[in-house]
Amino acid sequence: FTPDAADRNVASQLGDRGSMLELYRALLALRRAEPALHAGTYRPIDDVPDGVFGYEREAAGRALRVFLNFTGEAKEIAAAGQVLLSTTPGEAATGRRLGPHEGVVVVER
C-alpha cells in the first residue's frame, strides 16, 4: 500500500467535490450533456495569456469555451458567460480569471 491509500480510493472520494473522482464524474457528465464537447467543431483561441490553452467547441448553435491555466499564477482571460465547470470547486468562478492550474468550461451568452 501507499502512504496515501486511505485518501486515494473511491469510498473516501465519493461525494467530495474537491476529489479527482468527482472531477472526472463531472467532466464525463458535462461531455455527455453537451454535444459541442463530443461532436462539435473545434477552434483554437489565440488571444490567451502565456501559459493558458484555450479552445472553442460548437454544435447546434451552442458555443463552449475551455480554458486551461498551466501556470502557478492567476491569469485574466477574455471570456463572457456562465462557468459550467471549474477544476477548483467552491471558488466564485467568474469566467474572467483563472486561478493557478485551473481549468474552466464556459458557455457563451
Short mmCIF file of C-alpha atoms in Angstrom, two decimals:
data_model
loop_
_atom_site.label_atom_id
_atom_site.label_comp_id
_atom_site.label_asym_id
_atom_site.label_seq_id
_atom_site.Cartn_x
_atom_site.Cartn_y
_atom_site.Cartn_z
CA PHE A 1 0.00 0.00 0.00
CA THR A 2 1.00 3.59 -0.49
CA PRO A 3 1.02 6.05 2.42
CA ASP A 4 -1.96 7.93 0.94
CA ALA A 5 -4.08 4.85 0.19
CA ALA A 6 -6.68 5.95 2.74
CA ASP A 7 -7.29 9.12 0.67
CA ARG A 8 -6.95 7.65 -2.81
CA ASN A 9 -9.91 5.32 -3.01
CA VAL A 10 -13.49 5.54 -4.17
CA ALA A 11 -15.01 5.35 -0.70
CA SER A 12 -13.07 8.36 0.57
CA GLN A 13 -13.52 10.46 -2.59
CA LEU A 14 -17.20 9.76 -3.22
CA GLY A 15 -19.17 12.96 -2.65
CA ASP A 16 -16.06 15.08 -2.04
CA ARG A 17 -16.39 17.95 -4.55
CA GLY A 18 -12.63 18.53 -4.45
CA SER A 19 -11.67 14.94 -5.26
CA MET A 20 -10.35 13.64 -8.57
CA LEU A 21 -13.16 11.08 -8.68
CA GLU A 22 -15.86 13.76 -8.53
CA LEU A 23 -14.00 15.95 -11.05
CA TYR A 24 -13.87 13.04 -13.53
CA ARG A 25 -17.55 12.32 -12.96
CA ALA A 26 -18.47 15.97 -13.53
CA LEU A 27 -16.35 16.14 -16.69
CA LEU A 28 -17.90 12.97 -18.10
CA ALA A 29 -21.44 14.16 -17.29
CA LEU A 30 -20.78 17.53 -18.94
CA ARG A 31 -19.37 15.84 -22.04
CA ARG A 32 -22.45 13.62 -22.32
CA ALA A 33 -24.81 16.59 -21.82
CA GLU A 34 -23.13 18.97 -24.27
CA PRO A 35 -23.00 17.89 -27.93
CA ALA A 36 -20.38 20.55 -28.61
CA LEU A 37 -17.91 18.68 -26.41
CA HIS A 38 -18.17 15.38 -28.26
CA ALA A 39 -19.39 16.17 -31.75
CA GLY A 40 -18.88 19.88 -32.29
CA THR A 41 -16.41 21.87 -34.31
CA TYR A 42 -13.06 22.76 -32.77
CA ARG A 43 -11.36 26.15 -32.97
CA PRO A 44 -8.27 27.19 -31.00
CA ILE A 45 -8.48 30.53 -29.19
CA ASP A 46 -5.40 32.58 -29.97
CA ASP A 47 -5.86 35.60 -27.70
CA VAL A 48 -5.00 33.93 -24.39
CA PRO A 49 -2.21 34.82 -21.95
CA ASP A 50 1.07 32.91 -21.93
CA GLY A 51 0.69 29.57 -20.18
CA VAL A 52 -3.04 29.33 -20.96
CA PHE A 53 -4.51 27.00 -23.56
CA GLY A 54 -7.96 27.84 -24.89
CA TYR A 55 -10.31 26.39 -27.46
CA GLU A 56 -13.94 26.65 -28.51
CA ARG A 57 -16.29 23.80 -29.38
CA GLU A 58 -19.61 24.50 -31.07
CA ALA A 59 -22.62 22.40 -32.04
CA ALA A 60 -26.26 23.23 -32.71
CA GLY A 61 -25.62 26.93 -32.20
CA ARG A 62 -24.22 26.47 -28.69
CA ALA A 63 -20.59 27.51 -28.15
CA LEU A 64 -18.48 26.35 -25.23
CA ARG A 65 -15.04 27.69 -24.42
CA VAL A 66 -12.45 25.72 -22.50
CA PHE A 67 -9.52 27.46 -20.81
CA LEU A 68 -6.66 25.65 -19.05
CA ASN A 69 -4.10 27.52 -16.98
CA PHE A 70 -0.82 25.58 -16.94
CA THR A 71 0.96 28.10 -14.70
CA GLY A 72 1.20 28.66 -10.97
CA GLU A 73 -0.16 32.20 -11.34
CA ALA A 74 -3.68 33.57 -11.80
CA LYS A 75 -4.42 34.71 -15.36
CA GLU A 76 -7.06 37.04 -16.79
CA ILE A 77 -8.94 35.68 -19.81
CA ALA A 78 -11.41 37.17 -22.24
CA ALA A 79 -14.47 35.05 -21.53
CA ALA A 80 -18.01 36.22 -21.02
CA GLY A 81 -20.56 33.70 -19.97
CA GLN A 82 -21.57 31.17 -17.39
CA VAL A 83 -18.98 28.80 -15.93
CA LEU A 84 -20.35 25.28 -16.37
CA LEU A 85 -17.43 23.55 -14.70
CA SER A 86 -14.26 24.54 -12.88
CA THR A 87 -11.46 22.35 -11.63
CA THR A 88 -11.45 24.49 -8.49
CA PRO A 89 -14.79 23.77 -6.80
CA GLY A 90 -16.13 26.24 -4.30
CA GLU A 91 -14.40 29.18 -5.95
CA ALA A 92 -16.55 32.03 -7.19
CA ALA A 93 -15.59 31.38 -10.79
CA THR A 94 -16.39 34.36 -12.95
CA GLY A 95 -15.12 33.05 -16.26
CA ARG A 96 -12.74 36.02 -16.46
CA ARG A 97 -9.99 34.91 -14.08
CA LEU A 98 -8.28 31.55 -13.97
CA GLY A 99 -6.62 30.54 -10.75
CA PRO A 100 -3.27 28.75 -10.76
CA HIS A 101 -3.54 25.38 -12.56
CA GLU A 102 -7.30 25.88 -13.01
CA GLY A 103 -9.41 24.81 -15.94
CA VAL A 104 -12.91 26.08 -16.79
CA VAL A 105 -15.64 25.35 -19.29
CA VAL A 106 -17.67 28.46 -20.13
CA VAL A 107 -20.86 28.69 -22.15
CA GLU A 108 -21.00 31.90 -24.14
CA ARG A 109 -24.09 34.01 -23.65
#
